[in-house]
Coordinates of C-alpha atoms in Angstrom, one line a residue:
X1 CA 64.3 51.4 -38.6
X2 CA 63.5 51.9 -34.9
X3 CA 60.7 54.3 -35.7
X4 CA 59.0 51.6 -37.9
X5 CA 59.2 49.0 -35.0
X6 CA 57.8 51.5 -32.6
X7 CA 55.0 52.3 -35.1
X8 CA 54.1 48.6 -35.5
X9 CA 54.3 48.1 -31.7
X10 CA 51.9 51.0 -31.2
X11 CA 49.5 49.6 -33.8
X12 CA 49.6 46.2 -32.1
X13 CA 48.9 47.8 -28.7
X14 CA 45.9 49.8 -30.1
X15 CA 44.5 46.8 -31.8
X16 CA 44.8 44.6 -28.7
X17 CA 43.2 47.3 -26.6
X18 CA 40.2 47.6 -29.0
X19 CA 39.8 43.9 -29.0
X20 CA 39.9 43.6 -25.3
X21 CA 37.4 46.5 -24.8
X22 CA 34.8 44.9 -27.1
X23 CA 35.4 41.3 -26.1
X24 CA 35.1 41.5 -22.4
X25 CA 32.6 43.3 -20.2
X26 CA 31.7 43.2 -16.5
X27 CA 28.4 41.7 -15.4
X28 CA 26.0 44.4 -14.3
X29 CA 25.5 45.2 -10.6
X30 CA 21.7 45.5 -11.1
X31 CA 19.0 43.4 -12.7
X32 CA 18.0 44.6 -16.2
X33 CA 14.4 45.7 -16.6
X34 CA 13.4 42.8 -19.0
X35 CA 10.3 43.0 -21.2
X36 CA 7.6 45.3 -19.8
X37 CA 4.8 43.4 -21.4
X38 CA 5.8 40.2 -19.7
X39 CA 6.1 41.5 -16.1
X40 CA 3.8 39.5 -13.9
X41 CA 2.4 36.0 -13.6
X42 CA 1.0 34.1 -16.6
X43 CA -1.0 30.9 -16.5
X44 CA -1.8 28.3 -19.1
X45 CA -5.3 26.8 -18.5
X46 CA -5.4 24.1 -21.1
X47 CA -3.8 22.5 -24.1
X48 CA -5.5 22.0 -27.4
X49 CA -6.9 18.5 -27.6
X50 CA -5.4 17.6 -24.2
X51 CA -7.9 14.7 -23.7
X52 CA -6.5 13.0 -26.8
X53 CA -2.8 13.5 -25.8
X54 CA -0.8 10.9 -24.0
X55 CA 1.4 13.5 -22.3
X56 CA 1.0 17.3 -21.9
X57 CA 2.2 20.1 -19.6
X58 CA 0.6 23.2 -18.3
X59 CA 2.8 26.2 -17.5
X60 CA 2.7 28.9 -14.9
X61 CA 5.3 31.6 -15.6
X62 CA 6.4 34.5 -13.4
X63 CA 8.5 37.3 -14.9
X64 CA 10.2 39.9 -12.6
X65 CA 12.6 42.3 -14.4
X66 CA 15.0 40.0 -16.3
X67 CA 14.2 36.9 -14.1
X68 CA 11.7 34.1 -14.5
X69 CA 10.2 31.3 -12.4
X70 CA 8.3 28.5 -14.1
X71 CA 6.1 25.8 -12.7
X72 CA 5.5 23.0 -15.2
X73 CA 2.6 20.6 -14.3
X74 CA 2.9 17.4 -16.4
X75 CA 0.1 14.9 -17.0
X76 CA 0.8 11.5 -18.5
X77 CA -1.4 8.5 -19.3
X78 CA 1.7 6.4 -19.9
X79 CA 3.7 4.9 -17.0
X80 CA 7.1 6.4 -17.4
X81 CA 8.7 5.8 -14.0
X82 CA 8.4 5.1 -10.3
X83 CA 4.9 5.9 -9.0
X84 CA 6.5 7.8 -6.0
X85 CA 7.7 10.3 -8.6
X86 CA 4.9 10.4 -11.1
X87 CA 2.1 10.3 -8.5
X88 CA -0.4 8.4 -10.7
X89 CA 0.5 10.3 -13.9
X90 CA 0.9 13.8 -12.6
X91 CA 4.0 15.7 -11.4
X92 CA 5.3 19.2 -11.1
X93 CA 8.7 20.7 -11.9
X94 CA 10.1 24.1 -11.2
X95 CA 12.9 26.2 -12.7
X96 CA 14.3 29.7 -12.2
X97 CA 16.8 31.9 -14.0
X98 CA 17.0 34.8 -16.4
X99 CA 15.5 35.5 -19.8
X100 CA 16.1 37.7 -22.8
X101 CA 14.1 38.4 -25.9
X102 CA 15.4 39.1 -29.4
X103 CA 12.7 39.9 -32.0
X104 CA 10.0 37.3 -31.5
X105 CA 12.1 34.8 -29.6
X106 CA 12.1 34.5 -25.8
X107 CA 15.1 32.6 -24.5
X108 CA 15.0 31.3 -20.9
X109 CA 18.0 29.8 -19.1
X110 CA 18.2 28.7 -15.5
X111 CA 18.3 25.8 -13.2
X112 CA 15.6 23.3 -12.0
X113 CA 14.6 24.2 -8.4
X114 CA 12.1 23.4 -5.7
X115 CA 8.9 25.3 -5.2
X116 CA 10.6 27.5 -2.6
X117 CA 13.2 28.6 -5.2
X118 CA 16.0 26.5 -3.5
X119 CA 18.1 24.5 -6.0
X120 CA 16.9 21.0 -6.7
X121 CA 18.9 18.0 -5.5
X122 CA 20.1 16.1 -8.6
X123 CA 19.4 12.7 -7.0
X124 CA 15.6 13.4 -6.8
X125 CA 12.8 12.7 -9.2
X126 CA 12.9 14.0 -12.8
X127 CA 15.1 16.7 -14.3
X128 CA 17.8 18.6 -12.5
X129 CA 20.6 20.9 -13.6
X130 CA 20.2 23.4 -16.4
X131 CA 16.7 24.4 -17.8
X132 CA 16.9 26.1 -21.1
X133 CA 14.1 26.7 -23.6
X134 CA 13.3 29.1 -26.4
X135 CA 9.8 30.3 -27.3
X136 CA 8.4 32.1 -30.3
X137 CA 6.1 34.6 -28.6
X138 CA 3.1 36.5 -30.0
X139 CA 1.4 39.1 -27.8
X140 CA -2.3 38.5 -28.6
X141 CA -3.7 41.1 -26.2
X142 CA -2.4 43.0 -23.1
X143 CA -3.4 39.9 -21.1
X144 CA -2.8 37.0 -23.5
X145 CA 0.5 35.8 -24.9
X146 CA 1.0 32.8 -27.1
X147 CA 4.2 30.8 -26.5
X148 CA 5.4 28.4 -29.1
X149 CA 8.3 26.3 -27.6
X150 CA 10.9 25.5 -30.2
X151 CA 11.3 22.0 -28.7
X152 CA 7.7 21.2 -29.3
X153 CA 4.9 21.4 -31.9
X154 CA 2.3 22.4 -29.3
X155 CA 1.9 26.1 -28.9
X156 CA 0.1 27.4 -25.8
X157 CA -1.6 30.6 -24.7
X158 CA -1.1 32.0 -21.2
X159 CA -3.3 34.6 -19.6
X160 CA -2.1 37.3 -17.3
X161 CA -3.3 36.6 -13.7
X162 CA -1.2 39.2 -11.9
X163 CA 0.6 42.2 -13.4
X164 CA 3.8 43.5 -11.7
X165 CA 6.3 46.2 -12.3
X166 CA 10.0 45.7 -12.5
X167 CA 12.0 47.3 -9.6
X168 CA 15.6 46.2 -10.4
X169 CA 17.5 44.7 -7.5
X170 CA 21.2 44.6 -6.8
X171 CA 22.8 41.3 -7.8

């Protein structure tokens, strides 16, 4: 009878060990390389039918290894808030964080920040806190990528304005 209890105990220990080894992992000490085709700075120049739209945004995206920085310039013909924030229907927001791509979907997750990469004060204008978006991406050429935000029906193309190479940094 003792051998059977020991055998069950051993099986439980091995099972628990396997579960722990697969369920938990340490964060890496270095950045991961990210997607090589995205490395650099990408700019959206216009939106299809932008003159007819009440609101639209233009993106400037920078990818460095597995990190991103995005500048979102928004234009609005509707008065949606205090003029000190909207500056006559135009304002800019920034976010930084990390991204990953699975198949054709690019997922970005980070925090809203200031233009100098410092974290944004939540009491200021517009959005603060977590920035998260998913894009269906299509590489049109080496210097043009189409981004289709899953939260919008308006896809946009961005052109490469500066290529860079990932040199992973310690975290």
